[in-house]
mmCIF file of C-alpha atoms in Angstrom:
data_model
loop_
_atom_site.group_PDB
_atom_site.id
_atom_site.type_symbol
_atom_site.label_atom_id
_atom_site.label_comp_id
_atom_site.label_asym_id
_atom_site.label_seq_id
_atom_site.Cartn_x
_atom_site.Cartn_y
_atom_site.Cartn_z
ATOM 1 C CA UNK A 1 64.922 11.097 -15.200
ATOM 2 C CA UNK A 2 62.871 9.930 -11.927
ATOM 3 C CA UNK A 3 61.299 12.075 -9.453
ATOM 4 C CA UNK A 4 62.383 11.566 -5.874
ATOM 5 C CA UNK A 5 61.257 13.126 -2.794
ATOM 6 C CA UNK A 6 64.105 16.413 -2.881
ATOM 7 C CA UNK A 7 62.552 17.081 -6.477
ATOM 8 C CA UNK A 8 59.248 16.950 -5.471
ATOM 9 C CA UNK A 9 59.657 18.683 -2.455
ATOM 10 C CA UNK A 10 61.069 21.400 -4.333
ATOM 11 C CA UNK A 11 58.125 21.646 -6.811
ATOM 12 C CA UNK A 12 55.383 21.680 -4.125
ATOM 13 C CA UNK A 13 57.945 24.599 -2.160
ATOM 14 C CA UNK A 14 57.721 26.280 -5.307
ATOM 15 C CA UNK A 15 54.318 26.114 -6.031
ATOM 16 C CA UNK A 16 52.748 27.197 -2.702
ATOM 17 C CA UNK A 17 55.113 30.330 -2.398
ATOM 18 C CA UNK A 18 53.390 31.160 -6.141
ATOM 19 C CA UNK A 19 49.898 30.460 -5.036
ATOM 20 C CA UNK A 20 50.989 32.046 -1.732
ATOM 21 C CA UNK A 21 51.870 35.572 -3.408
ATOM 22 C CA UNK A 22 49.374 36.279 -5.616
ATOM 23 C CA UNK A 23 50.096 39.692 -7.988
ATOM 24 C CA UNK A 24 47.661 42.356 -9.613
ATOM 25 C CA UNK A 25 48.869 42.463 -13.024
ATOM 26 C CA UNK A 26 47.960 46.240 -12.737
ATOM 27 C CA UNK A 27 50.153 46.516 -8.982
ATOM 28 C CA UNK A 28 53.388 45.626 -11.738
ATOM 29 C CA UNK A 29 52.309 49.039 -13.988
ATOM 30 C CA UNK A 30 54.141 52.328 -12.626
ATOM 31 C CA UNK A 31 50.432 53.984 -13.431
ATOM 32 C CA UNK A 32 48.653 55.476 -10.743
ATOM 33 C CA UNK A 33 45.005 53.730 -10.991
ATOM 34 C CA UNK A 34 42.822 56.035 -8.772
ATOM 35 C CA UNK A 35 44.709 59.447 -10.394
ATOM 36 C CA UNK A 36 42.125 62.063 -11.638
ATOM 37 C CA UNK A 37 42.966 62.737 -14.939
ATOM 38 C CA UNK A 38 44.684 66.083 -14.227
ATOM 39 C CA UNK A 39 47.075 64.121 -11.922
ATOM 40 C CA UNK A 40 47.503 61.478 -14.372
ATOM 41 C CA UNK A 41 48.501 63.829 -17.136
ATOM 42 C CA UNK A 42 50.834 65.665 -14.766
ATOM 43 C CA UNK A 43 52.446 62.323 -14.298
ATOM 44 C CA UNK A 44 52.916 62.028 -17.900
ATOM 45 C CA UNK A 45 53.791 65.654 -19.414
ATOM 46 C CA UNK A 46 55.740 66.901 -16.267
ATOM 47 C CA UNK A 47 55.497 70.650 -16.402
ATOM 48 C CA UNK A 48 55.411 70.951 -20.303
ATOM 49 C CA UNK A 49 51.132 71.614 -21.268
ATOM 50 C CA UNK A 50 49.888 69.072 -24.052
ATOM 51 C CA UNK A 51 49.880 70.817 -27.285
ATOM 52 C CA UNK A 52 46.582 69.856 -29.470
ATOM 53 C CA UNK A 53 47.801 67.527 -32.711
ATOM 54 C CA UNK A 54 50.696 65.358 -33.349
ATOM 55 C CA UNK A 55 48.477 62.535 -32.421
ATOM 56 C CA UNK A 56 46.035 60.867 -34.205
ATOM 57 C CA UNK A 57 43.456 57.682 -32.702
ATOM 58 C CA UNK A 58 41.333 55.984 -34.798
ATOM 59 C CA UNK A 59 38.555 54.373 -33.723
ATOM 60 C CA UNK A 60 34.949 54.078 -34.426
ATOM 61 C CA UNK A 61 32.113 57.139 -33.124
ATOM 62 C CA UNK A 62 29.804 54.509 -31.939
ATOM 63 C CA UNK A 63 30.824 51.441 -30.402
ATOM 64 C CA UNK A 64 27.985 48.804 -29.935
ATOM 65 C CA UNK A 65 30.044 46.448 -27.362
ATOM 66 C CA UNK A 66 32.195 48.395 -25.149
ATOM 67 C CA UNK A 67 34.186 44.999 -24.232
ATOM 68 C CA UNK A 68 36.242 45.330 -27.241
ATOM 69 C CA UNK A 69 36.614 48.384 -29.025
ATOM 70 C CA UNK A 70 39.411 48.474 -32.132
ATOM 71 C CA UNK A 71 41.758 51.812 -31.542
ATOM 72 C CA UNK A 72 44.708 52.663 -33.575
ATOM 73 C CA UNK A 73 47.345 56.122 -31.944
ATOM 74 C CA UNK A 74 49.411 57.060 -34.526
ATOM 75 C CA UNK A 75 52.155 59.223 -33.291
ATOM 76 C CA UNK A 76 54.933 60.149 -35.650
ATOM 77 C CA UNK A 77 57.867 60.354 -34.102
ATOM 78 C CA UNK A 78 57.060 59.953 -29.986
ATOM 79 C CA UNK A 79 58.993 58.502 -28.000
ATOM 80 C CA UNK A 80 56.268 57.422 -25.727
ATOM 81 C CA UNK A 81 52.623 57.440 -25.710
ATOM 82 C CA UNK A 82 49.577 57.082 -23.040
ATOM 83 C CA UNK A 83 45.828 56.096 -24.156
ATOM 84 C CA UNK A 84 43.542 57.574 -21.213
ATOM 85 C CA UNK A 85 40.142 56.755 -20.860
ATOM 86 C CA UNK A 86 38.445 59.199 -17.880
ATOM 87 C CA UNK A 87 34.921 57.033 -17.989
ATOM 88 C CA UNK A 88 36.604 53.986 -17.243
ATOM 89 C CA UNK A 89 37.076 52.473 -13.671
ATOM 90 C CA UNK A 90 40.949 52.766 -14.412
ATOM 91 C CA UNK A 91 41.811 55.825 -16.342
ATOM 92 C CA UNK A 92 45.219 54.896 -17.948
ATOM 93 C CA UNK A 93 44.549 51.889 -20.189
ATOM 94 C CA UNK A 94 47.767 51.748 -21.999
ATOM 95 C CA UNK A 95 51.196 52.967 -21.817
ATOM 96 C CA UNK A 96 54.409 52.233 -24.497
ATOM 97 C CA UNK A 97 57.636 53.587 -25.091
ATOM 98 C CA UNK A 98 58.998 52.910 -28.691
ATOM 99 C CA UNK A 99 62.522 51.584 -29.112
ATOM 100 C CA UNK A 100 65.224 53.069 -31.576
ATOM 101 C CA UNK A 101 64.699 50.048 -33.876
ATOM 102 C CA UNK A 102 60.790 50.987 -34.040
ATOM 103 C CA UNK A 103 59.956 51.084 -37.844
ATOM 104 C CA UNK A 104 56.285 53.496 -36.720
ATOM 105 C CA UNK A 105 55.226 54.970 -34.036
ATOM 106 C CA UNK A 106 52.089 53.435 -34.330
ATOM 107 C CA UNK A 107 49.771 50.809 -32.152
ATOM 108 C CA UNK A 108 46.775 48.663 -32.667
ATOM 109 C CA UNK A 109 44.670 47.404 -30.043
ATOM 110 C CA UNK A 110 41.486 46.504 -28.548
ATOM 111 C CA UNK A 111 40.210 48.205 -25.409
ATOM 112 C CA UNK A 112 36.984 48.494 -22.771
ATOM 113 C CA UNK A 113 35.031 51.155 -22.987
ATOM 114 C CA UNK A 114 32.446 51.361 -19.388
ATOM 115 C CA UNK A 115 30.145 54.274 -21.153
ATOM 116 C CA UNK A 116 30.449 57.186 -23.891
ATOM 117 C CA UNK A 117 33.209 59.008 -23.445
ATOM 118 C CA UNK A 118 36.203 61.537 -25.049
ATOM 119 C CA UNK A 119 39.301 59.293 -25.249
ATOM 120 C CA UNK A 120 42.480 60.897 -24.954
ATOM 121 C CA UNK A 121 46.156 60.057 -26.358
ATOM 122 C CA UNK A 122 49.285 61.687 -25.022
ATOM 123 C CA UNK A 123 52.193 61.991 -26.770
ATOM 124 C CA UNK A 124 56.173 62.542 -25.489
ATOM 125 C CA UNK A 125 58.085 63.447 -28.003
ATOM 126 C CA UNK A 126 62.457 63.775 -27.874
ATOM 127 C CA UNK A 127 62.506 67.350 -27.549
ATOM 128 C CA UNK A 128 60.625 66.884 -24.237
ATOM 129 C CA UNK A 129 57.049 68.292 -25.782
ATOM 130 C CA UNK A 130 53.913 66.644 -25.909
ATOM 131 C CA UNK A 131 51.493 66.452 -27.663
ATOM 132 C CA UNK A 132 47.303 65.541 -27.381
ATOM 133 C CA UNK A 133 44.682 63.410 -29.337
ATOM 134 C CA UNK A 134 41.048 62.721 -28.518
ATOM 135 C CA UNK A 135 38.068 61.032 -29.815
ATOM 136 C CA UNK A 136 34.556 60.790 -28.781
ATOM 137 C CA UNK A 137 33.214 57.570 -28.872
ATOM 138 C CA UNK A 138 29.275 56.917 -27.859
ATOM 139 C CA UNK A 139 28.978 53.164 -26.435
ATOM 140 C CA UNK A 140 25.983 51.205 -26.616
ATOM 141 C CA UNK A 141 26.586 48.388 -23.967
ATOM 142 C CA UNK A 142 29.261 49.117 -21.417
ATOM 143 C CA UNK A 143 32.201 46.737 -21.247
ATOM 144 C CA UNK A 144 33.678 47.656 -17.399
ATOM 145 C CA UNK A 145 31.335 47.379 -14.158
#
């Protein structure tokens, strides 16, 4: 195949409208990013209050480098779930829905962590309920700015 001018016209058109419109990955997320945490749990529970249990995160007490911090919410069968962290620049820092075909309603990750903090996890389960996790977590070197 050669390249002749329509072609590479096309590619350069192409390019400069991407460079041209550049996109937030968090202005794609539904999640409000300066929400207080009471309006961010609003957003997520609707009218039904969390319930304490149902939701389990893992992670460590003390977390030397808040740039990556290993949490695991286990939520047995939610249909959605919401990791919230209210010392953070951004509170929500994850949101995921879990399929029919889901073998666990389960998730591993790594997050930030800007100071010590609680850590919440919010849970939507079918019947419309939903219920709350938390863990403290002290940090030793902030990870946001």
């Amino acid at each position: 195949m050669t390249l002749n001018r329509r072609d590479a016209m096309q590619v350069s058109l192409w390019a400069l409208m991407c460079l041209a419109l550049p996109v937030r990955a968090q202005d794609l997320v539904a999640l409000p990013n300066v929400a207080t945490l009471e309006e961010l749990i609003y957003s997520f529970a609707g009218d039904a209050p969390p319930e304490k249990g149902g939701v389990s995160i893992g992670m460590e007490a003390i977390a030397e480098d808040g740039y990556r911090v290993p949490v695991t919410i286990d939520a047995p069968s939610a249909e959605e779930v919401m990791l919230i962290a209210p010392g953070n620049p951004v509170l929500p820092v994850l949101r995921a829905r879990f399929g029919p075909l889901a073998g666990a309603q389960s998730i591993a990750t790594r997050m930030r962590l800007g100071q010590s903090q609680e850590v919440f996890a919010l849970a939507r389960l079918p019947g419309g309920g939903v219920n709350r996790g938390a863990q403290a977590v002290s940090v030793i070197v902030g990870g946001c700015s």
